């Protein structure tokens, strides 16, 4: 687990919701593009204080939402806000955590740049995605804005979001077929679907 990053987000947790400037309309528009069936089991990776939970419930009516983050304080705040009805909270690292369930959809919203080994994270997470499951990386900002914001802090200054083209290659390498790719100045979305049932790269 990345201790400096964990410490940073734990220290920011109490004021996180206050300092976020999120276009909720844009976020809902991007999430609504995901072909996730109702009743799905959804993993929210780098979930923070649970910003996706209301959108996931509204759009997909999931049977279970799994909130995962490396900062336990973020998870504690999410639990306080949303409770545990239909939600499971997991403290762990996307690059190495071994789940005991599989998912119909995995969403990385505003978290992917912070993964130290991005290919390792994709490779690990895909192992727990059911066949024809959806994997999505979502941002309501463009890559340059994300780079600028992260550069303001010593802990996050090297946390870069790769181009959609680069991510698409990593998706394909790890058994995902690309459904949609958007890499604009003000938004970012890469969506893949798992094309094989067997687990990969265990």
Short mmCIF file of C-alpha atoms in Angstrom, two decimals:
data_model
loop_
_atom_site.label_atom_id
_atom_site.label_comp_id
_atom_site.label_asym_id
_atom_site.label_seq_id
_atom_site.Cartn_x
_atom_site.Cartn_y
_atom_site.Cartn_z
CA UNK A 1 0.00 0.00 0.00
CA UNK A 2 1.23 3.46 -0.86
CA UNK A 3 1.74 4.96 2.58
CA UNK A 4 2.38 8.57 1.53
CA UNK A 5 -0.72 8.60 -0.66
CA UNK A 6 -2.75 6.88 2.03
CA UNK A 7 -1.64 9.45 4.62
CA UNK A 8 -2.38 12.33 2.25
CA UNK A 9 -5.96 11.23 1.55
CA UNK A 10 -6.62 10.37 5.19
CA UNK A 11 -5.53 13.88 6.16
CA UNK A 12 -7.75 15.39 3.46
CA UNK A 13 -10.80 13.24 4.18
CA UNK A 14 -12.64 15.54 6.60
CA UNK A 15 -12.61 18.46 4.18
CA UNK A 16 -12.70 16.46 0.93
CA UNK A 17 -16.36 17.02 0.11
CA UNK A 18 -16.03 20.77 0.72
CA UNK A 19 -13.08 21.29 -1.61
CA UNK A 20 -14.30 19.18 -4.52
CA UNK A 21 -15.63 21.09 -7.52
CA UNK A 22 -17.56 18.41 -9.41
CA UNK A 23 -19.92 18.85 -12.33
CA UNK A 24 -22.59 16.43 -11.15
CA UNK A 25 -24.54 16.86 -14.38
CA UNK A 26 -21.49 15.87 -16.42
CA UNK A 27 -20.73 12.98 -14.10
CA UNK A 28 -24.24 11.61 -14.46
CA UNK A 29 -24.06 12.00 -18.24
CA UNK A 30 -20.81 10.02 -18.39
CA UNK A 31 -22.01 7.29 -16.05
CA UNK A 32 -25.29 6.96 -17.96
CA UNK A 33 -23.25 5.88 -21.01
CA UNK A 34 -22.12 2.72 -19.21
CA UNK A 35 -24.04 -0.41 -20.28
CA UNK A 36 -24.44 -1.75 -16.76
CA UNK A 37 -27.59 -3.85 -16.18
CA UNK A 38 -29.84 -3.16 -13.22
CA UNK A 39 -29.14 -5.35 -10.23
CA UNK A 40 -25.42 -5.56 -10.95
CA UNK A 41 -22.64 -5.92 -8.40
CA UNK A 42 -20.48 -2.81 -8.89
CA UNK A 43 -16.95 -2.10 -7.61
CA UNK A 44 -16.12 1.60 -7.10
CA UNK A 45 -12.30 1.78 -7.01
CA UNK A 46 -10.73 4.75 -5.24
CA UNK A 47 -14.19 5.52 -3.95
CA UNK A 48 -13.22 8.29 -1.54
CA UNK A 49 -16.19 9.64 0.44
CA UNK A 50 -18.71 7.87 -1.80
CA UNK A 51 -19.51 10.48 -4.43
CA UNK A 52 -20.63 7.80 -6.92
CA UNK A 53 -23.08 6.04 -4.62
CA UNK A 54 -26.19 8.20 -5.35
CA UNK A 55 -25.51 8.03 -9.11
CA UNK A 56 -25.00 4.26 -9.11
CA UNK A 57 -28.22 3.74 -7.16
CA UNK A 58 -30.19 6.06 -9.45
CA UNK A 59 -28.85 4.76 -12.77
CA UNK A 60 -28.30 1.05 -12.18
CA UNK A 61 -30.13 0.01 -9.00
CA UNK A 62 -27.24 -2.32 -8.09
CA UNK A 63 -27.70 -5.35 -5.84
CA UNK A 64 -24.40 -4.47 -4.18
CA UNK A 65 -21.94 -1.57 -4.31
CA UNK A 66 -18.40 -2.24 -3.12
CA UNK A 67 -16.55 0.92 -2.10
CA UNK A 68 -12.77 0.43 -2.14
CA UNK A 69 -10.10 2.93 -1.11
CA UNK A 70 -6.58 3.01 0.34
CA UNK A 71 -7.61 5.73 2.82
CA UNK A 72 -9.64 4.26 5.66
CA UNK A 73 -10.76 7.71 6.79
CA UNK A 74 -12.39 8.31 3.41
CA UNK A 75 -14.27 5.03 3.77
CA UNK A 76 -15.38 5.91 7.30
CA UNK A 77 -16.90 9.16 6.06
CA UNK A 78 -18.65 7.36 3.19
CA UNK A 79 -20.08 4.83 5.64
CA UNK A 80 -21.30 7.65 7.89
CA UNK A 81 -23.01 9.34 4.91
CA UNK A 82 -24.56 6.30 3.25
CA UNK A 83 -24.65 3.49 5.80
CA UNK A 84 -24.17 -0.18 4.94
CA UNK A 85 -27.46 -1.12 3.30
CA UNK A 86 -26.38 -2.65 0.00
CA UNK A 87 -22.86 -1.28 0.38
CA UNK A 88 -19.64 -3.05 1.36
CA UNK A 89 -16.57 -1.00 2.32
CA UNK A 90 -13.10 -2.41 1.62
CA UNK A 91 -9.77 -0.91 2.60
CA UNK A 92 -7.19 -2.01 0.07
CA UNK A 93 -4.96 -1.38 -2.93
CA UNK A 94 -6.27 -1.92 -6.46
CA UNK A 95 -2.95 -3.33 -7.59
CA UNK A 96 -2.91 -6.29 -5.21
CA UNK A 97 -6.21 -6.80 -3.35
CA UNK A 98 -7.79 -10.24 -3.75
CA UNK A 99 -11.59 -10.11 -3.62
CA UNK A 100 -13.78 -13.02 -2.63
CA UNK A 101 -16.53 -11.98 -5.06
CA UNK A 102 -16.70 -11.10 -8.73
CA UNK A 103 -18.19 -7.96 -10.24
CA UNK A 104 -20.48 -7.10 -13.13
CA UNK A 105 -18.86 -3.67 -13.40
CA UNK A 106 -15.72 -1.94 -12.14
CA UNK A 107 -15.54 1.86 -12.18
CA UNK A 108 -12.49 4.00 -11.47
CA UNK A 109 -13.81 7.53 -11.06
CA UNK A 110 -11.20 10.23 -10.54
CA UNK A 111 -8.77 7.72 -9.07
CA UNK A 112 -6.81 6.05 -11.87
CA UNK A 113 -3.94 8.60 -12.00
CA UNK A 114 -3.06 7.69 -8.40
CA UNK A 115 -2.36 4.03 -9.22
CA UNK A 116 1.41 3.62 -9.13
CA UNK A 117 1.50 0.61 -11.48
CA UNK A 118 -1.49 1.18 -13.74
CA UNK A 119 -1.12 -1.97 -15.80
CA UNK A 120 -0.80 -4.06 -12.65
CA UNK A 121 -4.00 -2.50 -11.30
CA UNK A 122 -5.93 -3.26 -14.49
CA UNK A 123 -4.52 -6.79 -14.61
CA UNK A 124 -5.50 -7.46 -11.00
CA UNK A 125 -8.99 -5.97 -11.22
CA UNK A 126 -9.88 -7.77 -14.45
CA UNK A 127 -9.40 -11.08 -12.63
CA UNK A 128 -12.48 -10.25 -10.57
CA UNK A 129 -14.67 -9.06 -13.45
CA UNK A 130 -17.29 -11.49 -14.72
CA UNK A 131 -17.44 -12.36 -18.41
CA UNK A 132 -19.05 -9.50 -20.38
CA UNK A 133 -18.46 -7.31 -17.33
CA UNK A 134 -17.81 -3.58 -17.76
CA UNK A 135 -14.59 -1.78 -16.79
CA UNK A 136 -14.69 2.03 -16.95
CA UNK A 137 -12.28 4.86 -16.19
CA UNK A 138 -14.19 8.13 -15.73
CA UNK A 139 -13.16 11.75 -15.20
CA UNK A 140 -15.19 14.97 -15.40
CA UNK A 141 -12.00 16.86 -16.30
CA UNK A 142 -9.59 16.57 -19.20
CA UNK A 143 -6.08 15.19 -18.77
CA UNK A 144 -4.37 18.57 -18.80
CA UNK A 145 -6.57 19.93 -16.01
CA UNK A 146 -5.94 16.79 -14.00
CA UNK A 147 -2.19 17.14 -14.52
CA UNK A 148 -2.31 20.79 -13.44
CA UNK A 149 -4.27 20.06 -10.27
CA UNK A 150 -2.04 17.14 -9.26
CA UNK A 151 1.13 19.16 -9.93
CA UNK A 152 0.19 21.55 -7.12
CA UNK A 153 0.94 18.94 -4.47
CA UNK A 154 4.23 17.14 -3.83
CA UNK A 155 2.47 13.84 -3.12
CA UNK A 156 0.38 13.80 -6.31
CA UNK A 157 2.63 15.73 -8.71
CA UNK A 158 3.59 12.59 -10.68
CA UNK A 159 0.05 11.15 -10.80
CA UNK A 160 -0.71 11.43 -14.51
CA UNK A 161 -3.72 10.15 -16.43
CA UNK A 162 -2.53 8.30 -19.58
CA UNK A 163 -4.18 9.02 -22.89
CA UNK A 164 -7.29 7.06 -23.79
CA UNK A 165 -5.24 5.43 -26.54
CA UNK A 166 -2.69 4.15 -24.01
CA UNK A 167 -5.41 2.87 -21.69
CA UNK A 168 -7.18 1.19 -24.59
CA UNK A 169 -4.01 -0.75 -25.38
CA UNK A 170 -3.72 -1.88 -21.74
CA UNK A 171 -7.38 -2.89 -21.74
CA UNK A 172 -6.98 -4.96 -24.89
CA UNK A 173 -3.82 -6.58 -23.53
CA UNK A 174 -5.77 -7.72 -20.49
CA UNK A 175 -8.82 -9.18 -22.16
CA UNK A 176 -11.06 -6.14 -22.55
CA UNK A 177 -12.72 -5.03 -25.77
CA UNK A 178 -13.11 -1.26 -26.11
CA UNK A 179 -16.71 -0.05 -26.20
CA UNK A 180 -16.13 3.70 -25.99
CA UNK A 181 -13.26 6.13 -25.70
CA UNK A 182 -13.49 9.87 -25.00
CA UNK A 183 -10.41 11.99 -24.34
CA UNK A 184 -11.54 15.62 -24.55
CA UNK A 185 -10.40 18.85 -22.92
CA UNK A 186 -13.18 18.67 -20.34
CA UNK A 187 -13.97 14.96 -19.87
CA UNK A 188 -12.47 11.49 -20.13
CA UNK A 189 -14.04 8.07 -20.48
CA UNK A 190 -12.66 4.68 -21.47
CA UNK A 191 -15.07 1.74 -21.34
CA UNK A 192 -14.15 -1.89 -21.92
CA UNK A 193 -16.02 -5.18 -21.72
CA UNK A 194 -14.44 -8.46 -20.67
CA UNK A 195 -14.45 -10.80 -23.66
CA UNK A 196 -13.42 -14.03 -21.98
CA UNK A 197 -14.85 -15.87 -18.99
CA UNK A 198 -11.62 -17.37 -17.57
CA UNK A 199 -9.73 -15.25 -15.07
CA UNK A 200 -6.56 -13.70 -16.39
CA UNK A 201 -3.10 -13.19 -14.96
CA UNK A 202 -3.60 -14.90 -11.61
#
